[in-house]
Coordinates of C-alpha atoms and ligand atoms in Angstrom, one line a residue:
X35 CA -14.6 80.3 42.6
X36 CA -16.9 78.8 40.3
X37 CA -18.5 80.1 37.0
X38 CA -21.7 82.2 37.1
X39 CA -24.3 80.5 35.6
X40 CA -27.0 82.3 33.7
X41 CA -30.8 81.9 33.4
X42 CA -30.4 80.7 29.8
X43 CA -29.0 77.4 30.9
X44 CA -32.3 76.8 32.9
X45 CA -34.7 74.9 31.0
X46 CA -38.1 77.1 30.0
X47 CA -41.0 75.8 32.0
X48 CA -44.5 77.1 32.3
X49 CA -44.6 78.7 35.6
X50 CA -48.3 77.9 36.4
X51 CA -47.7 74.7 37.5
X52 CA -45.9 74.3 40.8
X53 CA -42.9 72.0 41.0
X54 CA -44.0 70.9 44.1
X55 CA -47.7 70.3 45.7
X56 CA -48.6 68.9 48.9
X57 CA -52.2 68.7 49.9
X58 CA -52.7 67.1 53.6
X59 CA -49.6 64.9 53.4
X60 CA -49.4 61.8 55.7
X61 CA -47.3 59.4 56.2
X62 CA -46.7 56.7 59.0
X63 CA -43.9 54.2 59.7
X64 CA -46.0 51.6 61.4
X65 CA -47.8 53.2 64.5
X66 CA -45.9 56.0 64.2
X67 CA -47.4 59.6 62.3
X68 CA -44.1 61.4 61.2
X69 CA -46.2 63.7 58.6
X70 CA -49.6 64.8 59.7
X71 CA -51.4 66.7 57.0
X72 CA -48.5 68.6 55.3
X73 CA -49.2 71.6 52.6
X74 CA -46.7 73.2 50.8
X75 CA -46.1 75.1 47.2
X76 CA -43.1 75.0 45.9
X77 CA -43.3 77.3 42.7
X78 CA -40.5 76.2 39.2
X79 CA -37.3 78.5 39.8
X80 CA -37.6 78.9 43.6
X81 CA -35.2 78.3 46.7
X82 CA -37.2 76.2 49.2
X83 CA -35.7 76.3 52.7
X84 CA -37.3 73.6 55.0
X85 CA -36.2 73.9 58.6
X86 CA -37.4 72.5 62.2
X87 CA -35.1 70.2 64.7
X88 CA -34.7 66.5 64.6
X89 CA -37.4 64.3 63.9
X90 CA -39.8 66.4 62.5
X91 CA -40.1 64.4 59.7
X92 CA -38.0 66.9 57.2
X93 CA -36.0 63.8 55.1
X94 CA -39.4 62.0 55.1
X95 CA -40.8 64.6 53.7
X96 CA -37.9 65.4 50.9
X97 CA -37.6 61.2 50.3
X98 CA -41.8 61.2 49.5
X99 CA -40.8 63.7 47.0
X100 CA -38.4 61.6 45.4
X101 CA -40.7 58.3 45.6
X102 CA -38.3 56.9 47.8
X103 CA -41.3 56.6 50.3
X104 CA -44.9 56.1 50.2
X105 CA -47.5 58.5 51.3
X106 CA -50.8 57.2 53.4
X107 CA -53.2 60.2 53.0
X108 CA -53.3 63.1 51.0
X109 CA -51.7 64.1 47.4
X110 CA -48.3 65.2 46.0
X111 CA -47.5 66.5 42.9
X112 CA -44.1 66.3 41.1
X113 CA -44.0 69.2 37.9
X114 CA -47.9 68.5 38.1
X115 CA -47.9 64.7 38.1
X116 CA -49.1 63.0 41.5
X117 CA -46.2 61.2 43.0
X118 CA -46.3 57.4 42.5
X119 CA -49.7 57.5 40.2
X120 CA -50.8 57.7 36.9
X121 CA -54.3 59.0 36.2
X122 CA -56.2 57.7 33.3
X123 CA -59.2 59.1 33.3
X124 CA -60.3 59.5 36.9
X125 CA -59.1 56.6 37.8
X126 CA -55.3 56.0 39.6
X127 CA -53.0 53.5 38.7
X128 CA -50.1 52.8 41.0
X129 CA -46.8 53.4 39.2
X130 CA -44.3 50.1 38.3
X131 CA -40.8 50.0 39.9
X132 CA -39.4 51.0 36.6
X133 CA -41.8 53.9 36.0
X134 CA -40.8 54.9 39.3
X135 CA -37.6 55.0 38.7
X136 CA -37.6 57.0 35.4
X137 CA -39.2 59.7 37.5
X138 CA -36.8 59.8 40.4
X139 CA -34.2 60.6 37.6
X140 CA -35.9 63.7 37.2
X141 CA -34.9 64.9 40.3
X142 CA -31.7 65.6 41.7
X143 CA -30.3 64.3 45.7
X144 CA -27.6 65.5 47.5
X145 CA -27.2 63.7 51.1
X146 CA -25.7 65.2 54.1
X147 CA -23.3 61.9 53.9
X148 CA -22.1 62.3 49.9
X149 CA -22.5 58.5 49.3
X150 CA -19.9 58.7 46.1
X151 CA -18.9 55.7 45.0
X152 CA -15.1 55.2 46.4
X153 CA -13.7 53.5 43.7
X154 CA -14.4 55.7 41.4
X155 CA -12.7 59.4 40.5
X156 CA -14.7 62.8 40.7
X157 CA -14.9 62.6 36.7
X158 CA -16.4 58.7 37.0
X159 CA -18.6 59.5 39.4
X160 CA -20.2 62.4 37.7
X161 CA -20.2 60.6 34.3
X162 CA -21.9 57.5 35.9
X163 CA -25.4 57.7 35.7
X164 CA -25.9 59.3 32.5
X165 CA -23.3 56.5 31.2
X166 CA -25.5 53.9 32.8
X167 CA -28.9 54.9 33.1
X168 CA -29.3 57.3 29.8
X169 CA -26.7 55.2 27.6
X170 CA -24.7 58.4 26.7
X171 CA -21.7 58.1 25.4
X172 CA -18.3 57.9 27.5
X173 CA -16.9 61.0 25.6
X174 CA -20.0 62.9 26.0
X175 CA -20.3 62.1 29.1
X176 CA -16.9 63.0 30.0
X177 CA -17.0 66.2 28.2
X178 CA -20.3 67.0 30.4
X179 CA -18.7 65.7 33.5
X180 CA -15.3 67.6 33.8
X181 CA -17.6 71.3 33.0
X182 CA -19.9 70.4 35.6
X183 CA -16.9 69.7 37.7
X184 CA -15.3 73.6 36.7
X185 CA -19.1 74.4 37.4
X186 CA -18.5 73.2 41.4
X187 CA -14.6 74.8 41.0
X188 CA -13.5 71.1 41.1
X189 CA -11.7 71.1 37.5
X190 CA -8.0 70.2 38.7
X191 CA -9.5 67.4 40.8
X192 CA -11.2 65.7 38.4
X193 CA -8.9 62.3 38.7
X194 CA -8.7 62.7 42.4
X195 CA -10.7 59.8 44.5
X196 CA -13.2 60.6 47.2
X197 CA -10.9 59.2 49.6
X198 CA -8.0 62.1 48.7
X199 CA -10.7 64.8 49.0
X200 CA -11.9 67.0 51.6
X201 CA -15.9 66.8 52.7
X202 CA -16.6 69.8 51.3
X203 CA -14.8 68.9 47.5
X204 CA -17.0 65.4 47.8
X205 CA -20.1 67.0 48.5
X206 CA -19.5 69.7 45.5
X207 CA -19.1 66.4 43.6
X208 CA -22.3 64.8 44.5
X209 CA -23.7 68.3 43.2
X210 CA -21.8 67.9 40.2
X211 CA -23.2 64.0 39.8
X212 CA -26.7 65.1 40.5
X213 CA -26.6 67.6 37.9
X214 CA -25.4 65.6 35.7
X215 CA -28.9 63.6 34.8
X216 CA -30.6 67.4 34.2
X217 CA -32.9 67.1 37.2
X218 CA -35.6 70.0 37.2
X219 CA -35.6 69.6 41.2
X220 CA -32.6 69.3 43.0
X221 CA -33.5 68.2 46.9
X222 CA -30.5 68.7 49.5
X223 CA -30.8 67.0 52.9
X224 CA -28.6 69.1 55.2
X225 CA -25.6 69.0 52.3
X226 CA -23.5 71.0 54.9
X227 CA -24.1 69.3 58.3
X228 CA -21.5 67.0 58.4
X229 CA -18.7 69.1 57.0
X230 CA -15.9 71.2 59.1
X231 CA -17.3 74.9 59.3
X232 CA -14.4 76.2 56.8
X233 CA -15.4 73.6 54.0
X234 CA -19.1 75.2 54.5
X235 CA -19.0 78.3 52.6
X236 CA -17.5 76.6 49.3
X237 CA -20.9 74.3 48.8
X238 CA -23.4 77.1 49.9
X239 CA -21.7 79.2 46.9
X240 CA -22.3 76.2 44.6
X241 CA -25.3 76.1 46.1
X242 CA -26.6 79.6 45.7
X243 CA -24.8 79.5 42.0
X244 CA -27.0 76.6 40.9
X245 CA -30.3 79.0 43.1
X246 CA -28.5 82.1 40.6
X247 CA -29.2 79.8 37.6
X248 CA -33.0 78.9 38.2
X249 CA -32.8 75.4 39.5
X250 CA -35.7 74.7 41.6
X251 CA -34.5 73.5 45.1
X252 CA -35.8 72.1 48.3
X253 CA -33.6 72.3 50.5
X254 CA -33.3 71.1 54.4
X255 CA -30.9 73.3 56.4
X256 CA -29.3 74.6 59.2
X257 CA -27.5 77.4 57.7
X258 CA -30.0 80.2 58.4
X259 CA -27.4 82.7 56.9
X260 CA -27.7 80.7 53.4
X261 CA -31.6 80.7 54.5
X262 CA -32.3 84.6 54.7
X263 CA -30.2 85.2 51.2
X264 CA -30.6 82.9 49.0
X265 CA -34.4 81.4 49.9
X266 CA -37.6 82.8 48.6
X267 CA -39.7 80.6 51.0
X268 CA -38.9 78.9 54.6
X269 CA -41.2 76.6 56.2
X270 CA -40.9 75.7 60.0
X271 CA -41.8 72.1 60.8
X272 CA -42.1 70.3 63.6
X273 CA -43.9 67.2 65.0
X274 CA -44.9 66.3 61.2
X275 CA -46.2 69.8 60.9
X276 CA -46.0 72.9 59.0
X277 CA -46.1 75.3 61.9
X278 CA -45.2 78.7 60.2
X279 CA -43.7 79.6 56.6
X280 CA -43.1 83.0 54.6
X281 CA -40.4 84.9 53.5
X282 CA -37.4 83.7 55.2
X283 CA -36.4 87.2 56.7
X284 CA -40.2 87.1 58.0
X285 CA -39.8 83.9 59.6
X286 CA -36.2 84.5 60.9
X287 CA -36.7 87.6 62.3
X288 CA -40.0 87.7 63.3
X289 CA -41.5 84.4 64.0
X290 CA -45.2 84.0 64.9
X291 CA -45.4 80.7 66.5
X292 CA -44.0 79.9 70.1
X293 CA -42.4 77.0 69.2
X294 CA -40.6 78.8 66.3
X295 CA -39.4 81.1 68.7
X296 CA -38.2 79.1 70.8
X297 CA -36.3 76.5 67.6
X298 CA -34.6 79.6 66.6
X299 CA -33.5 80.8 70.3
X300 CA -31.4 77.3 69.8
X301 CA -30.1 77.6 66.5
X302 CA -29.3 81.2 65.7
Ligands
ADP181 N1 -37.9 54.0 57.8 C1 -38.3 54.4 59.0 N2 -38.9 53.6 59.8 C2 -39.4 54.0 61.0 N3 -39.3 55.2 61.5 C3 -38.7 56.1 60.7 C4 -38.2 55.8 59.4 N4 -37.7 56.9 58.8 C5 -37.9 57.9 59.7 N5 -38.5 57.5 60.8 C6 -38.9 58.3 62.0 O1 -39.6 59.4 61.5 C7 -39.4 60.5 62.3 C8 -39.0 61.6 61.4 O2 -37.7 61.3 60.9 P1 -37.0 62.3 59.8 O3 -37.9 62.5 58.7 O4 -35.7 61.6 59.5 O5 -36.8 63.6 60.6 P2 -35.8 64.8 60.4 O6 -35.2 64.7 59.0 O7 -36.7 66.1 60.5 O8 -34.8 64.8 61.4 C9 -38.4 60.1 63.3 O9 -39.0 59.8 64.5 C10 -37.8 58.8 62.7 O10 -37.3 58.0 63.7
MG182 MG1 -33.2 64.5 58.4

């Protein structure tokens, strides 16, 4: 249903640096520990799956990422640049609002709740930001905005509202939108959890489309079908720990841990 991408659209990177480092990762709200020392590589071009049940501090982790929270302890890169920091010399300097937000633009969010802005059509909302927060023109953006929506197989829907779409059309949308600032890290928090299961399979092909055309992607799921194909790394978390990551079929099939075991008895 939607157009194969190719490899040529992905932007050439060097693929020594990873897109994504963690080294010993804390963070605390208040009292509470929700990461404890995480580590993780997340190399440019790769599907990331990040899994483990309710509280294990998976969004915390994926909204560190996007500076949308702090860390306490330990470092994280973005594309080789620690998160939040600037280094001059070997000294840190702790990024300004506005710095920080030119960053986050780098990298692309999809919500499990698609958070489009109601008032506005699919075509507005994916020609937003780039309107707004890269001055591009309206007709450029438009032009951009209606083949990222043929991208998603939303074409014929481009003047449609949120409201007169299904879950599954809005949340190929917020795809569309997040695509639409040329992130080189697109981070999905559990994009299919709150859809019906028959609107499911039409954003995990967008998804795995977008995985098809190089996009590097963390991504926080439940879908351990989508998991085993289309990820080239799984990590198991719980209790603001990585407990066990590898290949996905590794993990899936044969996990090493007790309490992966006993997550996947649950889920699969
Ligand atoms: N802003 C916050 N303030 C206080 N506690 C929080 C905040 N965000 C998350 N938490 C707590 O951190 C823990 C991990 O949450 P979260 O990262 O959302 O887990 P997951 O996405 O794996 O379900 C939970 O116990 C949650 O209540
Ligand atoms: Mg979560």
């Amino acid at each position: 249903m939607t157009d194969k991408l190719t490899k040529q659209d992905a932007p050439v990177r060097r693929t020594d640096v990873p897109m994504v480092k963690a080294e010993g990762v804390h963070k605390s709200f208040g009292q509470v520990e929700v990461l404890k020392g995480i580590d993780l590589e997340v190399r440019p071009g790769e599907v990331f799956c990040l899994i483990g049940p309710s509280g294990s501090g998976k969004s915390t982790f994926l909204r560190c990422i996007n500076h949308l929270e702090k860390i306490n302890a330990g470092r994280l890169y973005v594309d080789g640049e620690l998160v939040g920091y600037r280094q001059q010399g070997d000294k840190l300097y702790e990024l300004r609002d506005r710095e920080v937000a030119m960053k986050r633009r780098d990298i692309g969010m999809v919500f499990q709740r698609f958070n489009l802005f109601p008032h506005m059509t699919a075509v507005e909302n994916v020609m937003e930001a780039p309107v707004q927060v890269k001055g591009a023109r309206r007709a450029d953006a438009h032009h951009r905005a209606m083949s990222l929506l043929e991208r998603v197989g939303l074409a014929d829907r481009a003047g449609h509202y949120p409201s007169q779409l299904s879950g599954g059309q809005q949340q190929r949308v917020a795809i569309a939108r997040a695509l639409a600032m040329d992130p080189k890290l697109m981070l999905f928090d559990e994009p299919t959890s709150a859809l019906d299961p028959e609107l499911v399979g039409d954003v995990l092909d967008v998804m795995r489309d977008l995985a098809e055309s190089g996009m590097t992607m963390v991504v926080v799921t439940h879908e351990m079908g989508f998991a085993r194909e289309v990820g080239d790394s799984l990590v198991f978390m719980d209790e603001g720990v990585v407990v066990e990551s590898g290949r996905p079929r590794d993990v899936l099939t044969n996990p090493q841990h007790e309490r992966t075991q006993s997550f996947l008895s649950k889920v699969l």
